[in-house]
Short mmCIF file of C-alpha atoms in Angstrom, two decimals:
data_model
loop_
_atom_site.label_atom_id
_atom_site.label_comp_id
_atom_site.label_asym_id
_atom_site.label_seq_id
_atom_site.Cartn_x
_atom_site.Cartn_y
_atom_site.Cartn_z
CA MET A 1 104.26 113.09 96.43
CA ASN A 2 104.46 111.54 92.98
CA THR A 3 104.91 108.11 94.60
CA VAL A 4 102.09 108.65 96.98
CA TYR A 5 99.78 110.03 93.99
CA PHE A 6 100.67 106.85 91.97
CA ILE A 7 99.87 104.48 94.85
CA ILE A 8 96.49 106.27 95.34
CA GLU A 9 95.57 106.16 91.83
CA PHE A 10 96.67 102.54 91.49
CA ILE A 11 94.56 101.42 94.37
CA GLY A 12 91.53 103.54 93.04
CA THR A 13 91.82 101.97 89.74
CA LEU A 14 91.95 98.47 91.31
CA ALA A 15 88.78 99.16 93.48
CA PHE A 16 86.78 100.96 90.66
CA ALA A 17 87.73 98.14 88.19
CA ILE A 18 86.26 95.48 90.58
CA SER A 19 83.28 97.44 91.16
CA GLY A 20 82.48 98.08 87.46
CA ILE A 21 83.29 94.26 86.61
CA ARG A 22 81.01 93.01 89.35
CA LEU A 23 78.04 95.02 87.80
CA ALA A 24 79.07 93.92 84.26
CA SER A 25 78.71 90.33 85.63
CA ALA A 26 75.54 90.89 87.22
CA LYS A 27 74.23 91.72 83.79
CA HIS A 28 75.88 88.59 82.19
CA PHE A 29 78.38 90.30 80.12
CA ASP A 30 81.31 87.97 78.73
CA TRP A 31 84.97 88.50 79.75
CA PHE A 32 85.68 91.06 77.27
CA GLY A 33 82.69 92.93 77.97
CA GLY A 34 83.49 92.88 81.71
CA TYR A 35 87.01 94.17 81.10
CA VAL A 36 85.57 97.13 78.89
CA VAL A 37 83.32 98.01 81.68
CA GLY A 38 85.85 97.69 84.49
CA LEU A 39 88.37 99.87 82.40
CA ALA A 40 85.83 102.35 81.61
CA THR A 41 84.95 102.51 85.24
CA ALA A 42 88.53 102.86 86.30
CA ILE A 43 89.95 105.34 83.92
CA GLY A 44 86.86 107.31 82.70
CA GLY A 45 86.86 110.07 85.31
CA GLY A 46 90.62 110.53 85.30
CA THR A 47 90.62 110.64 81.52
CA ILE A 48 88.01 113.31 81.39
CA ARG A 49 89.97 115.31 84.08
CA ASP A 50 93.21 115.07 82.31
CA VAL A 51 91.71 116.17 78.94
CA MET A 52 90.00 119.08 80.49
CA LEU A 53 93.27 120.15 82.13
CA GLY A 54 95.20 119.88 78.95
CA LEU A 55 97.27 116.99 80.03
CA THR A 56 98.01 113.49 78.62
CA PRO A 57 95.57 111.07 80.13
CA PHE A 58 97.41 109.10 82.93
CA TRP A 59 96.84 105.64 81.70
CA MET A 60 98.34 106.42 78.30
CA THR A 61 101.83 107.03 79.92
CA THR A 62 102.22 103.36 81.46
CA PRO A 63 100.21 100.00 80.85
CA ILE A 64 100.04 99.32 84.47
CA TYR A 65 96.38 100.52 84.79
CA LEU A 66 95.41 98.19 81.94
CA ILE A 67 97.14 95.21 83.51
CA CYS A 68 95.62 96.32 86.93
CA THR A 69 92.20 96.09 85.36
CA ALA A 70 93.02 92.84 83.90
CA GLY A 71 94.03 91.75 87.44
CA ALA A 72 90.69 92.77 88.79
CA LEU A 73 88.92 90.71 86.19
CA LEU A 74 90.71 87.66 87.16
CA LEU A 75 90.02 88.13 90.75
CA VAL A 76 86.13 88.57 89.77
CA ILE A 77 86.30 85.35 87.52
CA ILE A 78 88.13 83.19 90.23
CA PHE A 79 86.02 84.36 93.23
CA LYS A 80 82.84 85.11 91.47
CA LYS A 81 80.78 82.69 93.46
CA ARG A 82 82.22 83.69 96.76
CA LEU A 83 81.93 87.42 96.20
CA THR A 84 78.71 87.79 94.19
CA SER A 85 76.68 87.74 97.55
CA LEU A 86 79.05 90.19 99.24
CA THR A 87 76.88 93.27 98.45
CA ASN A 88 78.63 95.23 101.44
CA THR A 89 81.96 94.26 99.90
CA TRP A 90 81.07 95.80 96.47
CA PHE A 91 79.64 98.84 98.13
CA LEU A 92 83.13 99.23 100.04
CA PHE A 93 85.01 98.85 96.79
CA ASP A 94 83.10 101.47 95.05
CA THR A 95 83.32 103.71 98.11
CA LEU A 96 87.05 103.36 98.20
CA GLY A 97 87.35 104.10 94.62
CA LEU A 98 85.36 107.12 94.95
CA ALA A 99 87.42 108.37 97.83
CA LEU A 100 90.86 107.62 96.50
CA PHE A 101 90.01 109.11 92.95
CA THR A 102 88.66 112.30 94.69
CA ILE A 103 91.80 112.79 96.38
CA ALA A 104 93.97 111.97 93.27
CA GLY A 105 91.92 114.40 91.00
CA ILE A 106 92.35 117.17 93.49
CA GLN A 107 96.17 116.59 93.82
CA LYS A 108 96.65 116.44 90.17
CA THR A 109 94.78 119.48 89.56
CA LEU A 110 96.76 121.48 92.08
CA PHE A 111 100.02 120.05 90.86
CA ALA A 112 99.03 121.53 87.28
CA GLY A 113 98.66 124.85 88.87
CA PHE A 114 94.86 125.52 88.86
CA PRO A 115 93.04 127.07 91.61
CA PHE A 116 91.28 125.11 94.49
CA TRP A 117 87.74 125.56 93.14
CA VAL A 118 88.86 123.91 89.98
CA ALA A 119 90.59 121.20 91.90
CA VAL A 120 87.32 120.29 93.97
CA ILE A 121 85.35 119.98 90.74
CA MET A 122 88.12 118.10 89.22
CA GLY A 123 88.15 115.88 92.13
CA CYS A 124 84.34 115.20 91.93
CA MET A 125 84.85 114.44 88.22
CA THR A 126 87.60 111.88 88.75
CA GLY A 127 85.66 110.19 91.36
CA ALA A 128 82.19 110.10 89.80
CA ALA A 129 82.44 110.29 85.99
CA GLY A 130 83.96 106.82 85.63
CA GLY A 131 80.75 105.52 87.44
CA ILE A 132 78.44 107.47 85.12
CA ILE A 133 80.07 105.88 82.18
CA ARG A 134 79.85 102.39 83.75
CA ASP A 135 76.07 102.77 84.44
CA VAL A 136 75.56 103.96 80.77
CA LEU A 137 77.32 100.81 79.37
CA ILE A 138 75.20 98.44 81.50
CA ASN A 139 72.07 100.44 80.68
CA GLU A 140 71.43 101.72 84.05
CA VAL A 141 70.42 105.20 85.10
CA PRO A 142 73.67 106.71 86.37
CA LEU A 143 74.09 106.34 90.35
CA ILE A 144 75.08 110.02 90.63
CA PHE A 145 71.60 110.89 89.25
CA ARG A 146 69.46 108.75 91.59
CA LYS A 147 68.47 109.02 95.02
CA GLU A 148 71.72 108.56 96.66
CA ILE A 149 74.64 110.90 98.07
CA TYR A 150 77.49 110.19 95.71
CA ALA A 151 79.07 113.23 93.88
CA LEU A 152 78.07 115.33 97.06
CA ALA A 153 80.50 112.96 99.04
CA CYS A 154 83.37 114.04 96.66
CA ILE A 155 82.56 117.95 97.05
CA ILE A 156 82.54 117.47 100.95
CA GLY A 157 85.86 115.43 100.77
CA GLY A 158 87.27 118.19 98.44
CA ILE A 159 86.22 120.77 100.91
CA VAL A 160 87.98 119.17 103.68
CA TYR A 161 90.99 118.59 101.69
CA TRP A 162 90.90 122.57 100.82
CA ILE A 163 90.57 123.32 104.53
CA GLY A 164 93.68 121.22 105.39
CA TYR A 165 95.65 122.63 102.42
CA SER A 166 94.82 126.29 103.46
CA LEU A 167 95.88 125.60 107.21
CA ASN A 168 99.00 124.04 106.00
CA TRP A 169 98.53 120.62 107.56
CA HIS A 170 100.78 117.93 106.67
CA ASP A 171 99.94 116.25 103.19
CA GLU A 172 99.34 112.87 104.82
CA ILE A 173 96.88 114.26 107.44
CA THR A 174 95.02 116.22 104.85
CA MET A 175 94.69 113.20 102.62
CA ILE A 176 93.60 110.95 105.39
CA LEU A 177 90.92 113.40 106.62
CA SER A 178 89.55 113.97 103.16
CA PHE A 179 89.56 110.18 102.39
CA VAL A 180 87.80 109.47 105.53
CA SER A 181 85.17 112.13 105.11
CA VAL A 182 84.17 110.85 101.65
CA ILE A 183 83.68 107.47 103.20
CA ILE A 184 81.78 108.69 106.10
CA VAL A 185 79.36 110.68 104.08
CA ARG A 186 78.61 107.95 101.66
CA VAL A 187 78.30 105.22 104.24
CA LEU A 188 76.08 107.42 106.51
CA ALA A 189 74.09 108.38 103.70
CA ALA A 190 73.41 104.84 102.66
CA LYS A 191 72.90 103.49 106.13
CA TYR A 192 70.29 106.24 106.96
CA HIS A 193 68.81 106.70 103.44
CA ILE A 194 70.10 110.29 103.40
CA SER A 195 69.39 111.78 99.95
CA LEU A 196 68.72 115.09 98.05
CA PRO A 197 65.14 116.14 97.42
CA ILE A 198 64.05 114.71 93.94
CA LEU A 199 62.73 116.82 91.21
CA ARG A 200 59.15 116.30 90.21
CA ASP A 201 57.01 117.98 87.40
CA ASP A 202 53.87 119.57 87.79
CA ASN A 203 51.85 116.52 86.19
CA GLU A 204 53.21 114.13 88.70
CA LYS A 205 51.98 116.44 91.53
CA SER A 206 48.67 116.67 90.20
CA ASN A 207 48.27 113.10 89.70
#
């Protein structure tokens, strides 16, 4: 499972790093700024998770995640003109990272001996917190707080994982179903403009 977990976290890091660097590029950041945004997007959620669990942040045990982010920056630099217009591709990278990191957060929390309700929260934290940091760095309202299903997809994926875990399904099946559920929820929400109700104040209603 350690190998599977590492692969999941590595692919998630690459996907989130590319997503963050792309948005930094749209804001005309320089290469260093793009790297910082990509790195923060990739490791932000996992770092908060590990600190809350009392563990050494995952990226401090090996430089591979820093190297992975550098590779993501290089890909964006080389293929920038070709990739800039591929909005659906960037959405896919962000969604893949969200799903992969949700699973990674759940697994690591369970391995640390915490109950499943904590694992679901940490899965959501791992998947969504990096995006919050990214949006703050590029001066945007965090996507998780806007009119789009994002963190809720993580929670649903965590519940699916919990169901499979409780029924003693094979780990691979549980991970795949959780992964697919996060992607399906986010894709359907984006395609059909499904969102949670927006909070409105009394003054806005009166106007």
